[in-house]
Coordinates of C-alpha atoms and ligand atoms in Angstrom, one line a residue:
X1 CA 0.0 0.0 0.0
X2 CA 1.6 2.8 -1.1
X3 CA 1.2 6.7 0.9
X4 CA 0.4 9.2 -1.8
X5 CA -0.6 11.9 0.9
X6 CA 2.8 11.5 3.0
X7 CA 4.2 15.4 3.0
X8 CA 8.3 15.2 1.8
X9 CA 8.4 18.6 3.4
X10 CA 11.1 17.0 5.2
X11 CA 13.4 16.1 2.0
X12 CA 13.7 19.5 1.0
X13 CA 13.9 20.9 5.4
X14 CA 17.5 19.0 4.4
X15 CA 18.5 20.9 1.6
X16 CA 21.7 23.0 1.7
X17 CA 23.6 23.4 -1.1
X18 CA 27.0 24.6 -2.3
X19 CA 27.4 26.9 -5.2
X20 CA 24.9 28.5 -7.4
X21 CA 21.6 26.7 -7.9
X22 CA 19.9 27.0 -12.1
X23 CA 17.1 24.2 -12.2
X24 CA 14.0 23.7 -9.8
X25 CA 14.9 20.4 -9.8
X26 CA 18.5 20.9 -8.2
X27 CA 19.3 20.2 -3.9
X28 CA 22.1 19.0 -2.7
X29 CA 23.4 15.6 -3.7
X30 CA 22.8 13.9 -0.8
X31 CA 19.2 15.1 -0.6
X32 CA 18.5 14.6 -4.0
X33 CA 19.6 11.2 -4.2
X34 CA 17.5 9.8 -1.2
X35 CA 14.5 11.7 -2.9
X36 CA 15.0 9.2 -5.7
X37 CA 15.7 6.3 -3.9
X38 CA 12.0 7.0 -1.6
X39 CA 11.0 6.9 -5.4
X40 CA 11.6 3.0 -5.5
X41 CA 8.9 2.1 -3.7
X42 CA 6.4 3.2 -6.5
X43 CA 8.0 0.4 -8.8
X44 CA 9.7 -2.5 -6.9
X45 CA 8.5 -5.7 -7.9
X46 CA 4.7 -6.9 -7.0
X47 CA 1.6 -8.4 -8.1
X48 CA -1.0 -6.1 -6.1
X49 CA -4.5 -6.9 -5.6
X50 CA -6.4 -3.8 -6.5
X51 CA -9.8 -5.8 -6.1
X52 CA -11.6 -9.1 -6.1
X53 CA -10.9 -10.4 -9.2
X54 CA -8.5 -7.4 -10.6
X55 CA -4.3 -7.8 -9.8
X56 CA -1.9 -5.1 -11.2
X57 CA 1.7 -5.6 -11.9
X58 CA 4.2 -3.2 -10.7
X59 CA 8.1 -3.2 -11.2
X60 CA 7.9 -6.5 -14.0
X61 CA 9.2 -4.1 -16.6
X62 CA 9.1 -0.2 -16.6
X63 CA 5.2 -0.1 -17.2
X64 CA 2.5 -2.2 -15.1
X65 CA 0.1 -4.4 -16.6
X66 CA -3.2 -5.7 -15.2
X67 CA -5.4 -8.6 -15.3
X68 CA -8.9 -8.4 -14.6
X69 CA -10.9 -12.1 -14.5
X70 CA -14.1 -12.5 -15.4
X71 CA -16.4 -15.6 -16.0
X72 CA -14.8 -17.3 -18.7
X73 CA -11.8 -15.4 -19.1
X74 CA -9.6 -12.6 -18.6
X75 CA -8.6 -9.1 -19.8
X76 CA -5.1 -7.9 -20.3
X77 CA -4.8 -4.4 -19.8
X78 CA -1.4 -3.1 -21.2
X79 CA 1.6 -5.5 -22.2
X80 CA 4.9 -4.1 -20.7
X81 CA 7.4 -3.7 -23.8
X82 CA 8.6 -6.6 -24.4
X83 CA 7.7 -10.6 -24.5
X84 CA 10.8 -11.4 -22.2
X85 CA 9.3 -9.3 -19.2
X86 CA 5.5 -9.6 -20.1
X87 CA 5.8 -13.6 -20.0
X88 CA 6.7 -13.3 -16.2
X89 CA 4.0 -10.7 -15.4
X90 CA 2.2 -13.7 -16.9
X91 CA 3.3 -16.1 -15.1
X92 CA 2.8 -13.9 -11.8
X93 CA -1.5 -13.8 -13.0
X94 CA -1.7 -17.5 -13.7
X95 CA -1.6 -18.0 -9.9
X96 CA -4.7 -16.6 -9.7
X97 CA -6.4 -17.9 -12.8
X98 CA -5.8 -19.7 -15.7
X99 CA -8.7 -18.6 -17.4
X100 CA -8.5 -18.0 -21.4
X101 CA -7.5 -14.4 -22.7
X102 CA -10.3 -12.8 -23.6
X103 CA -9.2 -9.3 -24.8
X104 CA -6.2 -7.0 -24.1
X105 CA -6.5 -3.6 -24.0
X106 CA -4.0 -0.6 -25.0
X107 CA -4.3 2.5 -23.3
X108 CA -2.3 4.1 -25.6
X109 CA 0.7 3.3 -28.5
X110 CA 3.5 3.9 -26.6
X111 CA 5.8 0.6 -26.9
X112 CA 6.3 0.0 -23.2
X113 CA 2.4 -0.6 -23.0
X114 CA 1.7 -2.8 -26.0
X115 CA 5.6 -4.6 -27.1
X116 CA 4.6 -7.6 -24.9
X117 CA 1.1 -8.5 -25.7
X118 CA 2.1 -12.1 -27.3
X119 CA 3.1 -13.4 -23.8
X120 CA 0.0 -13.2 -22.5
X121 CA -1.8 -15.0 -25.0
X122 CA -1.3 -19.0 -25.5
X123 CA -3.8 -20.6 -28.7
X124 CA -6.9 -17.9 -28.1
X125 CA -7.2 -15.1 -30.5
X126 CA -8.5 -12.1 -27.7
X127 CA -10.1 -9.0 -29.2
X128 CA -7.6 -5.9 -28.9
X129 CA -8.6 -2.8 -28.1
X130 CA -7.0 0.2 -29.0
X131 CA -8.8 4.3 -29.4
X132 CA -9.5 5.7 -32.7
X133 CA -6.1 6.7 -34.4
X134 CA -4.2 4.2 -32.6
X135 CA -0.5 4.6 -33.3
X136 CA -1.0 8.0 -35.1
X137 CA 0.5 11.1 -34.5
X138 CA 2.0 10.3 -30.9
X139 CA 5.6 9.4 -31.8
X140 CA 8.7 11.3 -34.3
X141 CA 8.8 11.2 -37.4
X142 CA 11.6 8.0 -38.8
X143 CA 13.6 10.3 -40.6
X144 CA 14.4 11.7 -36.4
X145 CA 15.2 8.1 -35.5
X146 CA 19.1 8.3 -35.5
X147 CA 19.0 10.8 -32.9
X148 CA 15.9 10.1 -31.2
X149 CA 17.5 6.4 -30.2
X150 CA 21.0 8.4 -28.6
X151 CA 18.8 10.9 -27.0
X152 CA 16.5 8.5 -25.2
X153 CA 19.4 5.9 -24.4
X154 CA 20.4 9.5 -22.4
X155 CA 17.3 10.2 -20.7
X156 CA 16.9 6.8 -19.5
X157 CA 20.3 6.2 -18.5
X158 CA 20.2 2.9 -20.3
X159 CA 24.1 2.8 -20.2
X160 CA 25.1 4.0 -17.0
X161 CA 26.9 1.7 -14.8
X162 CA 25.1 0.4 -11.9
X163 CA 26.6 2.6 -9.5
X164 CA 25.6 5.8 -11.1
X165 CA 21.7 4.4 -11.8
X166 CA 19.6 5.2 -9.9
X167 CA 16.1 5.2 -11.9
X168 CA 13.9 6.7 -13.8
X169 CA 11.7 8.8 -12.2
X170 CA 8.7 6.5 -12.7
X171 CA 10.1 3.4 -13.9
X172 CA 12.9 1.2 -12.6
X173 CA 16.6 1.5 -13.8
X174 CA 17.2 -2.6 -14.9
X175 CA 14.8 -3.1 -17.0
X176 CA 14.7 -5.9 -19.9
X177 CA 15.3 -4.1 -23.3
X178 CA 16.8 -6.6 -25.8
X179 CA 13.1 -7.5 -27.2
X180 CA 11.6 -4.3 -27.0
X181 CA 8.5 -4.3 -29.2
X182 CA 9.0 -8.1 -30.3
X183 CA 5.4 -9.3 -28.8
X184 CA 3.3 -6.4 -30.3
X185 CA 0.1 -7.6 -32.1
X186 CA -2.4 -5.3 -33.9
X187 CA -5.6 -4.0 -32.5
X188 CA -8.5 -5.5 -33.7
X189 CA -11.4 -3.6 -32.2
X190 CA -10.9 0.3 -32.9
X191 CA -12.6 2.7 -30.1
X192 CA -14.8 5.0 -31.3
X193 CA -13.9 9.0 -30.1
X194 CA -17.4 9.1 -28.7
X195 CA -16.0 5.7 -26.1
X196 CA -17.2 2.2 -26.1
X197 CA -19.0 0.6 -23.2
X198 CA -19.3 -3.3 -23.4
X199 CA -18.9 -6.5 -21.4
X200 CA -16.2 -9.0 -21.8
X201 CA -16.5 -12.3 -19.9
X202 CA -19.2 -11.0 -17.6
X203 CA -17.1 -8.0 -16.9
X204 CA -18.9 -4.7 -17.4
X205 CA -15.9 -2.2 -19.1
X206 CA -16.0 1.3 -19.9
X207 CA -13.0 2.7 -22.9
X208 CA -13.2 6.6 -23.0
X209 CA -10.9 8.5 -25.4
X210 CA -8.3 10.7 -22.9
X211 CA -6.1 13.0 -25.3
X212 CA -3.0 13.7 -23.1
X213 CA 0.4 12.2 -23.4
X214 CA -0.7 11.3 -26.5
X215 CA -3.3 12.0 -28.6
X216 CA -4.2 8.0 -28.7
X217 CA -4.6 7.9 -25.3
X218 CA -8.0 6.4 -23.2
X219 CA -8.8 5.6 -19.8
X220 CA -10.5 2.5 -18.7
X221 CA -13.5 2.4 -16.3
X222 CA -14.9 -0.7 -14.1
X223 CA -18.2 0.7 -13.3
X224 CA -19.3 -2.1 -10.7
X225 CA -15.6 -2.5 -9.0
X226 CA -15.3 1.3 -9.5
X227 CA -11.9 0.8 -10.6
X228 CA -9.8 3.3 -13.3
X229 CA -7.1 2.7 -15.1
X230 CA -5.2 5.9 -15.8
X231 CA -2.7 4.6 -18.9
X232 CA 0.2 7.7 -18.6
X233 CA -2.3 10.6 -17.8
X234 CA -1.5 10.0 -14.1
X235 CA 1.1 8.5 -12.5
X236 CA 3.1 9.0 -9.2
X237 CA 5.5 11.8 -10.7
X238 CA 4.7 15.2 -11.7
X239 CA 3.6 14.8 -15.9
X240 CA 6.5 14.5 -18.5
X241 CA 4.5 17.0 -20.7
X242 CA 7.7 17.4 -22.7
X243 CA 10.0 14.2 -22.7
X244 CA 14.1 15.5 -23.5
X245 CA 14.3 12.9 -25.9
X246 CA 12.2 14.8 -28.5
X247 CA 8.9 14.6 -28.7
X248 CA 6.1 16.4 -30.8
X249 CA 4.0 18.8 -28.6
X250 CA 1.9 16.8 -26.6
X251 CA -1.5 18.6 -26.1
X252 CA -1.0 20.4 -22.3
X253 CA -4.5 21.3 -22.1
X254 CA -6.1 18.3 -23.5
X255 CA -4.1 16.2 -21.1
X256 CA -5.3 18.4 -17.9
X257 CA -8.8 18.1 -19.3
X258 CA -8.7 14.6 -19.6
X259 CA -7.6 13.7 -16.1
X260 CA -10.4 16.3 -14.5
X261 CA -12.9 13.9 -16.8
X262 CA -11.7 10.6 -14.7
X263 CA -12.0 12.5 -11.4
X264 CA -15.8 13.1 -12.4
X265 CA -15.6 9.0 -12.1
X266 CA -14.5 9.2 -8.0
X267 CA -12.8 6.0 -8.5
X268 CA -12.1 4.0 -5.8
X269 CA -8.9 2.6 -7.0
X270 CA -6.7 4.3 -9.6
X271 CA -4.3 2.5 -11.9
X272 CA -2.0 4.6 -13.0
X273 CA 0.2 3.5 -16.1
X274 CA 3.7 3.3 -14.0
X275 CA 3.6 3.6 -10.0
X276 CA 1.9 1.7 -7.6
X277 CA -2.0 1.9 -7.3
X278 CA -3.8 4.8 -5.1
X279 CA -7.1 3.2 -3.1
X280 CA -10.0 5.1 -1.8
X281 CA -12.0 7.2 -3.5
X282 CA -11.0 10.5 -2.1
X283 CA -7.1 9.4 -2.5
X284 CA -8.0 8.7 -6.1
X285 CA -10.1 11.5 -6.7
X286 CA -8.3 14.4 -5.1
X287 CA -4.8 12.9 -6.5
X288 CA -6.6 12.9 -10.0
X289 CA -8.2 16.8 -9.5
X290 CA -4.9 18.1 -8.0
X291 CA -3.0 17.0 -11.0
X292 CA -5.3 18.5 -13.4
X293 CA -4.7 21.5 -11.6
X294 CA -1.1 21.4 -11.8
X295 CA -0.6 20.9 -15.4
X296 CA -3.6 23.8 -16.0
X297 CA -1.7 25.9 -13.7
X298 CA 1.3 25.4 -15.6
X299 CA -0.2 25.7 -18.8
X300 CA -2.0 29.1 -17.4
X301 CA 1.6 30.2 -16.5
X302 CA 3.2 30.0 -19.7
X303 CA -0.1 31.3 -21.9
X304 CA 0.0 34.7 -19.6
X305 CA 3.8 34.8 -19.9
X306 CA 3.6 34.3 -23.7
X307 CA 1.0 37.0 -23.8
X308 CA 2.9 39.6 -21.6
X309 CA 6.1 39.6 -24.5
X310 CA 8.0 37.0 -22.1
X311 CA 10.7 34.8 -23.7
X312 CA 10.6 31.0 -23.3
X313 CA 13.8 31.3 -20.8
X314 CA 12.0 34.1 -18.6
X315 CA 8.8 32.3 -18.4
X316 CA 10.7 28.5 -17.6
X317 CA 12.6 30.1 -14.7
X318 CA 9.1 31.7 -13.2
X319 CA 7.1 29.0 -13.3
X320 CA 5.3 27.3 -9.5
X321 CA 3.5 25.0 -8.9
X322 CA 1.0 26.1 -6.6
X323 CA 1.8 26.3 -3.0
X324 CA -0.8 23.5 -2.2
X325 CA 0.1 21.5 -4.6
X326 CA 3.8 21.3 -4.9
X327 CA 5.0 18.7 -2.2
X328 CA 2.3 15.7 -3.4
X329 CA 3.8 12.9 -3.3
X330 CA 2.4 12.5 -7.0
X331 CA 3.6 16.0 -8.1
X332 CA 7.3 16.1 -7.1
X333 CA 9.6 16.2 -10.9
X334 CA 11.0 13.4 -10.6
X335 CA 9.9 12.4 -14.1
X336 CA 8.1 15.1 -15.7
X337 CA 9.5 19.1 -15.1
X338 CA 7.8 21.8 -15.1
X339 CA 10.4 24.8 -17.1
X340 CA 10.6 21.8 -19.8
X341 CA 6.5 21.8 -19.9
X342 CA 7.4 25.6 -20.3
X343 CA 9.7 25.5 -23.0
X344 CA 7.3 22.6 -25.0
X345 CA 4.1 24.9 -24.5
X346 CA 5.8 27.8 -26.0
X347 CA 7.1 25.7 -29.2
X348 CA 4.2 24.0 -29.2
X349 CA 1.7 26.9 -30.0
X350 CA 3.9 29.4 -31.4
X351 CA 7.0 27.4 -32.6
X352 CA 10.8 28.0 -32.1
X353 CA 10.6 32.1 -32.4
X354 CA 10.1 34.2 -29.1
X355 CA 9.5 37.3 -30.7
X356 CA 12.4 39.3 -29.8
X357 CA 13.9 40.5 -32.9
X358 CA 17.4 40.2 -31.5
X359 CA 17.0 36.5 -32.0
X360 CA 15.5 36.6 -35.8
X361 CA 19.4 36.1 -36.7
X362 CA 21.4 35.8 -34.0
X363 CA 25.4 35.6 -33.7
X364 CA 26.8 32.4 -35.0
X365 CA 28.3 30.0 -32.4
X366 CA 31.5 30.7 -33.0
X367 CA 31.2 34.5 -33.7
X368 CA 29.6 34.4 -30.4
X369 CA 32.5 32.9 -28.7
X370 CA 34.7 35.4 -30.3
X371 CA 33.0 38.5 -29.1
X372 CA 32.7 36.3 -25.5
X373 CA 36.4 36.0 -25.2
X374 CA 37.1 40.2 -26.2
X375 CA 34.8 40.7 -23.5
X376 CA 36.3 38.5 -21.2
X377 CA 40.1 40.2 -22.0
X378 CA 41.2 37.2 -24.5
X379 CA 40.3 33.7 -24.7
X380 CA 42.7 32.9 -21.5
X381 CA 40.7 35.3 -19.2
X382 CA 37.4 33.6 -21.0
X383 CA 39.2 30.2 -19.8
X384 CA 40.4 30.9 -16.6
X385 CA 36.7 32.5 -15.5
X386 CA 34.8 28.9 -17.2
X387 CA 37.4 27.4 -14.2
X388 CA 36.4 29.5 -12.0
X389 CA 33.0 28.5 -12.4
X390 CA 33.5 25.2 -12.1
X391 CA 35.3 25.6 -9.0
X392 CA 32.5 28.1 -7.5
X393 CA 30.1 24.9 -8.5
X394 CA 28.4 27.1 -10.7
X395 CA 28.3 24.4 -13.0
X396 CA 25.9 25.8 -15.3
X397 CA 28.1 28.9 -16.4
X398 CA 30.7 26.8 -16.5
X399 CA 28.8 24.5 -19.2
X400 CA 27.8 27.8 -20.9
X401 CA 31.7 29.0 -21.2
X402 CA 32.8 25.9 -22.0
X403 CA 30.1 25.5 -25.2
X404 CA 32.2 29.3 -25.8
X405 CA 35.6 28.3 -25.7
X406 CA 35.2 25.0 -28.0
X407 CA 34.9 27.3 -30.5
X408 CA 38.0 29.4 -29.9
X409 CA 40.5 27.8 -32.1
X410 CA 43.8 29.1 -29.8
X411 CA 41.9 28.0 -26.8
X412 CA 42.7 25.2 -24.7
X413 CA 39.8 22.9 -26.4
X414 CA 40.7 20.0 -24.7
X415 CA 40.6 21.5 -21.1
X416 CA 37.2 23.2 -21.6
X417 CA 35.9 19.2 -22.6
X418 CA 36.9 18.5 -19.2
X419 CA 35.5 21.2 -17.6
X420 CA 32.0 20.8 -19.1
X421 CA 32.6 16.6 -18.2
X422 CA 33.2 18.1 -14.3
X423 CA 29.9 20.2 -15.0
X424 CA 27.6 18.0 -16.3
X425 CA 28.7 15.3 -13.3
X426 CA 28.0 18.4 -10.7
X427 CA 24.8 19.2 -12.1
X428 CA 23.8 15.3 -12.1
X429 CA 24.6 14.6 -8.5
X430 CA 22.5 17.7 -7.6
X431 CA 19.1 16.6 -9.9
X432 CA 16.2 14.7 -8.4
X433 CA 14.6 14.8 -12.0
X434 CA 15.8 11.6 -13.2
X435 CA 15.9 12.5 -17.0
X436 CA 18.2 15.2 -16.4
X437 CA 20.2 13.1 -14.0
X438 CA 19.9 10.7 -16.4
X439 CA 20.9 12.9 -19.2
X440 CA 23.7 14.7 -17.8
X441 CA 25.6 11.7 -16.5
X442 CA 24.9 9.6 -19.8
X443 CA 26.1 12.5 -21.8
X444 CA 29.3 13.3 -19.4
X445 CA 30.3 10.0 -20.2
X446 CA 29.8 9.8 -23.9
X447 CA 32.4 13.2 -23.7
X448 CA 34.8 11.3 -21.8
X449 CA 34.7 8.0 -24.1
X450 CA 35.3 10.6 -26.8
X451 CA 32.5 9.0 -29.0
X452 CA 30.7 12.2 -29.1
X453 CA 32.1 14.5 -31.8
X454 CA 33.8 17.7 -32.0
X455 CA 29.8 19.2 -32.9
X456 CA 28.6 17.6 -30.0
X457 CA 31.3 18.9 -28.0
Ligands
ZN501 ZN1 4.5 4.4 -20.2

């Protein structure tokens, strides 16, 4: 049983750190690293009974998966991402019935809710249920891929060494990968927009579209065990409305709209798609208004600061959550961050241009650097001040002069690599968001391997 209501005032009480702070998701390390580890709970390893005849299961791969037995069968709902883990999930359900598959259920395309489905399903042929435009729209475009695969191996630390994983925010570190996708099978029953209610074996089942972190997203209502499953609109973490992996703008507003629409429901379980399970229905229901308020409240934020002339940067480093709202256990960034949901609202509805003139053509990166270093009395004084950051623990200037002085060509290029490796390993021991943890350790090490090149820096 997990305790979403348990205040973490005390975490932050902790907090004292060294040098100059430039994210909302920075404390000191020690702090932020037992923030993550009090994280764990939400995705160790367990089958949990959410209600007579329903069992979820937690920590099997990065995702859960559930199993809801009726009559003469049973429903799958989500698949994990792969056959490897899904098949031991499976194994985990059989124990409490080895009733046919009679449908599986995707709440939404992503491939660590539907790459497993062929584990669950022996010589049966189970209806699969996906929303209208399944698979459409939510992911990047191919012709992104080559990037898009070193990006996300970054954000979810897929290979840092065990002693600098920790996890990822809403999902374990260790997680089986190898046959990600390999058990996928095709919907065969397409949700309407307007929702579907049937029955499957005896089991009365409610599918309503849920736009949110993708557009192919529904939510799944039990309306005699009064049970909802949540796919990723909820989950214990504040939202990843952006993901740093690239994604394309996921709708803000839909997504806060959706989840008020499954409060209306008063659930008295919640399933979310990663995390452990919230029971009672005014847990579940004031977990599910609260984050609806959150992500409007950020998405309010950024609207009136686009409207007042503000630049993306001004707006991300202004942005609260409310007071009331910013220590719940299932709004604290470890996964999802605020400033980023700034940044991806902004791109989102106006695209890359802030308005400012000054940046309709700015400086080249190297011009730039040029004019830095005059400034700064010659590329040595340039130098010895992106040291002197590093050794102030401002690491963020000091990743900022560094990105300057590997452009200097009688510059010192192979000190200021090291300094921005020193940087991006401060900033990473500081970060409770696990993506940029995630990120900036992946990415320190790729520098130090020197597989990254000279553009990369
Ligand atoms: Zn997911």
């Amino acid at each position: 049983m997990n305790t979403p209501t348990k205040a973490f005032a005390f975490l932050f009480a902790l907090t004292w750190l060294t040098g100059v702070v430039s994210g909302q998701t920075q404390v000191d390390p020690k702090t932020a690293i037992r923030m993550l580890n009090s994280q764990q709970h939400q995705f160790e390893q367990a089958i949990v009974q959410v209600a007579d005849n329903i069992y979820t299961a937690v920590g099997y791969h990065g995702a859960n998966t559930s199993f809801i037995v009726g009559t003469d069968g049973v429903i799958i709902i989500d698949t994990l991402r792969g056959p490897t883990s899904a098949a031991k999930a499976a194994e985990a359900f059989r124990k409490y019935s080895d009733k046919p598959v009679k449908a599986i259920v995707y709440t939404h395309s992503h491939g660590d809710h539907t790459g497993g489905a062929s584990a669950f399903v022996g010589s049966e042929k189970p209806d699969i249920y996906a929303a209208n435009g399944f698979g459409a729209a939510t992911g990047l475009d191919p012709a992104v891929d080559p990037i898009a695969m070193q990006r996300g191996a970054r954000q979810f630390g897929r290979k840092l060494s065990p002693a600098e994983s920790t996890n990822r925010g809403v999902a374990p570190a260790s997680t089986t990968d190898h046959d990600g996708g390999e058990g996928y099978l095709p919907p065969t029953v397409t949700v309407p927009s307007s929702g579907l209610k049937t029955t499957i074996a005896d089991v009365d089942i409610e599918f309503h579209l849920a736009p949110g972190e993708t557009n192919d997203a529904m939510f799944i209502w039990l309306p005699n065990e009064k049970v909802l499953f949540s796919g990723d609109n909820f989950y214990h973490s504040f939202p990843n409305l952006y993901a740093i992996r690239g994604t394309p703008y996921r709708d803000v507003l839909a997504w806060s709209n959706s989840v008020a629409e499954m409060a209306k429901f008063r659930p008295h379980v919640l399933v979310p798609g990663h995390t452990m399970p919230i029971r009672g229905e005014e847990a579940s229901t004031t977990a599910l208004k609260d984050y609806s308020e959150a992500i409007r409240s950020v998405y309010d934020q950024t609207i009136r600061g686009i409207n007042a002339g503000k630049s993306p940067d001004q707006i991300a480093h202004e942005v609260k959550l409310p007071e009331h709202l910013k220590d719940k256990t299932y709004l604290i960034q470890f996964y999802g961050s605020a400033p980023h949901a700034v940044r991806a609202i902004y791109a989102g509805l106006l695209g890359w241009y802030d308005g400012n003139p000054t940046t309709l053509n700015p400086l080249a990166p190297k011009q730039q650097a040029e004019k830095m270093a005059a400034l700064a009395g010659g590329p040595q004084k340039l130098t010895e001040q992106m040291e002197a950051a590093l050794q102030q623990q401002d690491y963020q200037w000091a990743l900022e002069l560094s990105d300057h002085v590997k452009w200097l060509d009688e510059a010192d290029r192979k000190l200021a690599r090291q300094v921005k490796i020193a940087a991006l390993r401060g900033l990473a021991a500081r970060e409770y968001n696990a993506p940029n943890r995630n990120y900036y350790l992946s990415y320190a090490n790729e520098l130090e391997s020197g597989r990254l090149s000279d553009i990369w820096f």
